[in-house]
Amino acid sequence: SFDNGIALSNEDSPQFQAAQWILSHDGGLLNRLSEKRILQRYAMATFYFALEGDGWLEKTNWLNFAEECEWYSDEAETLCSETGYVAELVMQRNLLRGSLPPEVGLLEEMTNLDLLHNDIVGEIPTAIGLLTKLTKLVMASNQVVSPILPLAKCTNLETLNLQENPLRSSIPSEFFQNCTSLTSFHLQNTGLTGALPSEIGRLTSVRLMNLFGNELTSTIPTEIGLCQSIE
């Protein structure tokens, strides 16, 4: 666990509820699934309980005997890669409420996490940095208050959209140093503070960049001129 088992010992926690669900409903499956699949199923169940899945507009097949690949997808497509592991969660405008649990970091094959326009609060968990294959993260129009630093480990990010969230943080230089594959970058109206790091010049592939409506200080670094793909 991400907290040395503290959440699992709390009967009110999403982690405890997910573990209980697996033990009480999935007992027959446990002997047939690999450890990685069991962890994936646990992570998805924790996601459901943490974000009040019972109140979702669409929750087809969640928490039943179907494989996780058959659980809800916004585009009615499989959630999984060819290897059978969750590759995308697209749940726009689906009344997700609560905090994103750190167990999302167990979904290590994830490439696309799109949770646009819900009511997600709190911080983006540092465990999201475990999603090294993530290319698209969209959490625009939520209530996330979060530092951006954990995303610096998602080095394959191509699209990042956190606009319309009260982030109220600065952009660390490590983010621009590491996430050089970004092509679309939206952080407008997020209450960003501090100076724009000169490392922004490393985003040589970025085409779309929106940073308006913030409280950034200092002048725009001259290195932004290196971003020659901006449209």
Short mmCIF file of C-alpha atoms in Angstrom, two decimals:
data_model
loop_
_atom_site.label_atom_id
_atom_site.label_comp_id
_atom_site.label_asym_id
_atom_site.label_seq_id
_atom_site.Cartn_x
_atom_site.Cartn_y
_atom_site.Cartn_z
CA SER A 1 0.00 0.00 0.00
CA PHE A 2 0.99 3.64 -0.35
CA ASP A 3 0.58 4.45 3.35
CA ASN A 4 1.90 1.31 5.05
CA GLY A 5 -1.59 -0.13 5.36
CA ILE A 6 -3.18 2.73 7.28
CA ALA A 7 -6.07 3.16 4.82
CA LEU A 8 -6.66 -0.59 4.61
CA SER A 9 -7.24 -0.69 8.36
CA ASN A 10 -9.90 2.05 8.17
CA GLU A 11 -13.29 0.50 7.45
CA ASP A 12 -14.56 3.76 5.96
CA SER A 13 -11.74 4.12 3.43
CA PRO A 14 -12.08 3.37 -0.29
CA GLN A 15 -9.09 1.06 0.04
CA PHE A 16 -10.79 -1.06 2.71
CA GLN A 17 -14.04 -1.13 0.74
CA ALA A 18 -12.20 -2.22 -2.40
CA ALA A 19 -10.33 -4.99 -0.58
CA GLN A 20 -13.55 -6.22 1.01
CA TRP A 21 -15.31 -6.21 -2.36
CA ILE A 22 -12.57 -8.31 -3.92
CA LEU A 23 -12.55 -10.80 -1.04
CA SER A 24 -16.34 -11.12 -0.87
CA HIS A 25 -17.23 -10.99 -4.57
CA ASP A 26 -14.10 -12.05 -6.39
CA GLY A 27 -12.98 -14.98 -4.27
CA GLY A 28 -13.33 -17.44 -7.14
CA LEU A 29 -11.28 -15.24 -9.44
CA LEU A 30 -8.31 -14.74 -7.16
CA ASN A 31 -6.88 -18.17 -7.87
CA ARG A 32 -7.04 -17.59 -11.63
CA LEU A 33 -5.64 -14.07 -11.88
CA SER A 34 -2.03 -12.97 -11.84
CA GLU A 35 -0.85 -10.70 -9.04
CA LYS A 36 -0.73 -7.80 -11.49
CA ARG A 37 -4.35 -8.40 -12.52
CA ILE A 38 -5.47 -8.59 -8.90
CA LEU A 39 -3.73 -5.28 -8.18
CA GLN A 40 -5.37 -3.76 -11.24
CA ARG A 41 -8.80 -4.92 -10.14
CA TYR A 42 -8.15 -3.56 -6.65
CA ALA A 43 -6.99 -0.21 -8.07
CA MET A 44 -10.09 0.10 -10.24
CA ALA A 45 -12.37 -0.79 -7.33
CA THR A 46 -10.60 1.79 -5.14
CA PHE A 47 -11.09 4.37 -7.91
CA TYR A 48 -14.81 3.54 -7.88
CA PHE A 49 -15.26 3.85 -4.13
CA ALA A 50 -13.01 6.94 -3.78
CA LEU A 51 -14.98 8.84 -6.42
CA GLU A 52 -18.48 7.80 -5.29
CA GLY A 53 -19.14 5.37 -8.12
CA ASP A 54 -22.69 4.63 -6.97
CA GLY A 55 -23.61 8.17 -8.03
CA TRP A 56 -22.01 8.10 -11.48
CA LEU A 57 -24.18 8.74 -14.51
CA GLU A 58 -22.58 5.81 -16.30
CA LYS A 59 -21.14 2.84 -14.44
CA THR A 60 -21.87 -0.07 -16.74
CA ASN A 61 -20.22 -3.30 -15.56
CA TRP A 62 -18.25 -1.66 -12.75
CA LEU A 63 -17.83 -3.94 -9.75
CA ASN A 64 -19.18 -7.09 -11.35
CA PHE A 65 -17.58 -10.31 -12.52
CA ALA A 66 -16.70 -8.86 -15.93
CA GLU A 67 -13.05 -8.28 -16.67
CA GLU A 68 -11.89 -4.73 -16.02
CA CYS A 69 -11.50 -4.36 -19.80
CA GLU A 70 -15.30 -4.51 -20.07
CA TRP A 71 -15.95 -1.84 -17.49
CA TYR A 72 -17.22 1.54 -18.59
CA SER A 73 -15.49 3.57 -21.28
CA ASP A 74 -16.83 6.89 -22.56
CA GLU A 75 -16.30 5.76 -26.14
CA ALA A 76 -17.75 2.27 -25.60
CA GLU A 77 -14.35 0.81 -26.42
CA THR A 78 -12.17 -1.53 -24.44
CA LEU A 79 -10.27 0.12 -21.61
CA CYS A 80 -7.33 -2.18 -22.06
CA SER A 81 -4.28 -2.72 -24.18
CA GLU A 82 -3.74 -5.92 -26.14
CA THR A 83 -2.02 -7.37 -23.08
CA GLY A 84 -5.18 -7.03 -20.99
CA TYR A 85 -4.17 -4.14 -18.78
CA VAL A 86 -6.03 -0.86 -18.36
CA ALA A 87 -4.69 1.68 -20.83
CA GLU A 88 -7.29 4.42 -20.63
CA LEU A 89 -10.00 5.82 -18.43
CA VAL A 90 -12.18 8.38 -20.18
CA MET A 91 -14.88 9.54 -17.78
CA GLN A 92 -15.89 13.05 -18.75
CA ARG A 93 -18.86 14.70 -17.06
CA ASN A 94 -19.73 11.58 -15.09
CA LEU A 95 -20.31 13.06 -11.61
CA LEU A 96 -17.06 11.78 -10.13
CA ARG A 97 -16.80 13.24 -6.62
CA GLY A 98 -13.93 12.98 -4.17
CA SER A 99 -10.15 12.71 -4.31
CA LEU A 100 -8.17 10.71 -6.83
CA PRO A 101 -6.73 7.78 -4.85
CA PRO A 102 -3.01 6.98 -4.97
CA GLU A 103 -3.89 3.47 -6.16
CA VAL A 104 -4.30 4.95 -9.64
CA GLY A 105 -0.52 4.60 -9.70
CA LEU A 106 -0.96 0.81 -9.83
CA LEU A 107 -2.42 1.12 -13.35
CA GLU A 108 1.06 1.23 -14.81
CA GLU A 109 -0.03 0.57 -18.42
CA MET A 110 -2.23 3.70 -18.42
CA THR A 111 -1.70 6.01 -21.39
CA ASN A 112 -4.84 8.17 -21.25
CA LEU A 113 -6.55 9.50 -18.11
CA ASP A 114 -9.36 11.89 -19.01
CA LEU A 115 -11.59 13.03 -16.13
CA LEU A 116 -12.79 16.33 -17.60
CA HIS A 117 -15.52 18.30 -15.85
CA ASN A 118 -16.24 16.38 -12.68
CA ASP A 119 -16.00 17.33 -9.00
CA ILE A 120 -12.61 15.89 -8.12
CA VAL A 121 -11.00 17.67 -5.17
CA GLY A 122 -7.73 17.59 -3.28
CA GLU A 123 -4.29 16.92 -4.69
CA ILE A 124 -3.21 14.81 -7.62
CA PRO A 125 -1.49 11.95 -5.77
CA THR A 126 2.28 11.72 -6.05
CA ALA A 127 1.77 8.09 -7.12
CA ILE A 128 0.67 9.38 -10.51
CA GLY A 129 4.39 9.66 -11.20
CA LEU A 130 4.40 5.86 -11.47
CA LEU A 131 2.41 6.13 -14.71
CA THR A 132 5.47 6.40 -16.91
CA LYS A 133 3.51 5.44 -20.06
CA LEU A 134 0.94 8.21 -19.58
CA THR A 135 0.69 10.39 -22.69
CA LYS A 136 -2.55 12.25 -21.95
CA LEU A 137 -3.82 13.67 -18.66
CA VAL A 138 -6.99 15.75 -18.70
CA MET A 139 -8.52 16.92 -15.43
CA ALA A 140 -9.81 20.30 -16.57
CA SER A 141 -12.80 21.83 -14.77
CA ASN A 142 -12.50 20.07 -11.44
CA GLN A 143 -11.50 21.39 -7.99
CA VAL A 144 -7.95 20.08 -7.83
CA VAL A 145 -5.53 21.95 -5.56
CA SER A 146 -2.20 20.44 -6.34
CA PRO A 147 1.52 20.93 -6.93
CA ILE A 148 2.64 20.06 -10.43
CA LEU A 149 5.92 18.45 -9.40
CA PRO A 150 4.59 14.83 -9.29
CA LEU A 151 3.83 15.08 -13.01
CA ALA A 152 7.52 15.63 -13.73
CA LYS A 153 7.93 11.85 -13.57
CA CYS A 154 5.38 11.32 -16.35
CA THR A 155 8.07 11.86 -18.96
CA ASN A 156 5.97 10.65 -21.92
CA LEU A 157 3.20 13.22 -21.44
CA GLU A 158 2.07 14.75 -24.72
CA THR A 159 -1.18 16.38 -23.58
CA LEU A 160 -1.73 18.02 -20.21
CA ASN A 161 -4.94 19.90 -19.48
CA LEU A 162 -5.56 21.08 -15.92
CA GLN A 163 -7.30 24.35 -16.79
CA GLU A 164 -10.02 25.73 -14.53
CA ASN A 165 -8.66 24.16 -11.33
CA PRO A 166 -7.52 26.13 -8.26
CA LEU A 167 -3.99 24.69 -8.38
CA ARG A 168 -2.41 27.79 -6.83
CA SER A 169 1.10 26.43 -7.26
CA SER A 170 4.19 27.27 -9.27
CA ILE A 171 5.60 25.34 -12.22
CA PRO A 172 8.81 23.59 -11.13
CA SER A 173 11.73 23.62 -13.55
CA GLU A 174 11.89 19.82 -13.28
CA PHE A 175 8.55 19.58 -15.06
CA PHE A 176 9.83 21.29 -18.20
CA GLN A 177 13.17 19.49 -17.96
CA ASN A 178 11.53 16.08 -18.01
CA CYS A 179 8.30 16.44 -19.98
CA THR A 180 9.86 17.43 -23.28
CA SER A 181 7.33 15.44 -25.36
CA LEU A 182 4.49 17.86 -24.59
CA THR A 183 2.56 19.04 -27.64
CA SER A 184 -0.52 20.45 -25.86
CA PHE A 185 -0.25 22.26 -22.54
CA HIS A 186 -3.24 23.97 -20.86
CA LEU A 187 -2.95 25.53 -17.41
CA GLN A 188 -5.08 28.65 -17.86
CA ASN A 189 -7.13 29.97 -14.95
CA THR A 190 -5.42 27.80 -12.35
CA GLY A 191 -3.98 30.47 -10.04
CA LEU A 192 -0.39 29.67 -10.98
CA THR A 193 2.16 31.77 -9.12
CA GLY A 194 5.87 32.45 -9.35
CA ALA A 195 8.08 32.81 -12.39
CA LEU A 196 7.89 30.80 -15.59
CA PRO A 197 11.06 28.65 -15.59
CA SER A 198 13.55 29.19 -18.40
CA GLU A 199 13.42 25.42 -18.99
CA ILE A 200 10.18 26.04 -20.87
CA GLY A 201 12.46 26.35 -23.89
CA ARG A 202 12.89 22.57 -23.81
CA LEU A 203 9.33 22.12 -25.08
CA THR A 204 10.42 22.18 -28.70
CA SER A 205 7.44 20.06 -29.82
CA VAL A 206 4.70 22.03 -28.07
CA ARG A 207 2.05 23.38 -30.45
CA LEU A 208 -0.63 24.63 -28.05
CA MET A 209 0.17 26.43 -24.81
CA ASN A 210 -2.33 28.32 -22.65
CA LEU A 211 -1.25 30.02 -19.43
CA PHE A 212 -3.54 33.06 -19.29
CA GLY A 213 -5.60 33.99 -16.24
CA ASN A 214 -2.83 33.25 -13.73
CA GLU A 215 -0.66 35.21 -11.30
CA LEU A 216 2.72 34.50 -12.84
CA THR A 217 5.43 37.01 -11.96
CA SER A 218 8.56 38.17 -13.73
CA THR A 219 9.01 38.50 -17.46
CA ILE A 220 8.49 35.78 -20.04
CA PRO A 221 11.83 33.96 -20.38
CA THR A 222 13.57 34.49 -23.70
CA GLU A 223 13.99 30.71 -23.97
CA ILE A 224 10.34 30.50 -24.98
CA GLY A 225 11.59 31.48 -28.41
CA LEU A 226 12.92 27.94 -28.73
CA CYS A 227 9.34 26.66 -28.80
CA GLN A 228 9.10 27.12 -32.54
CA SER A 229 6.23 24.68 -33.09
CA ILE A 230 3.67 26.86 -31.27
CA GLU A 231 0.65 27.62 -33.45
#
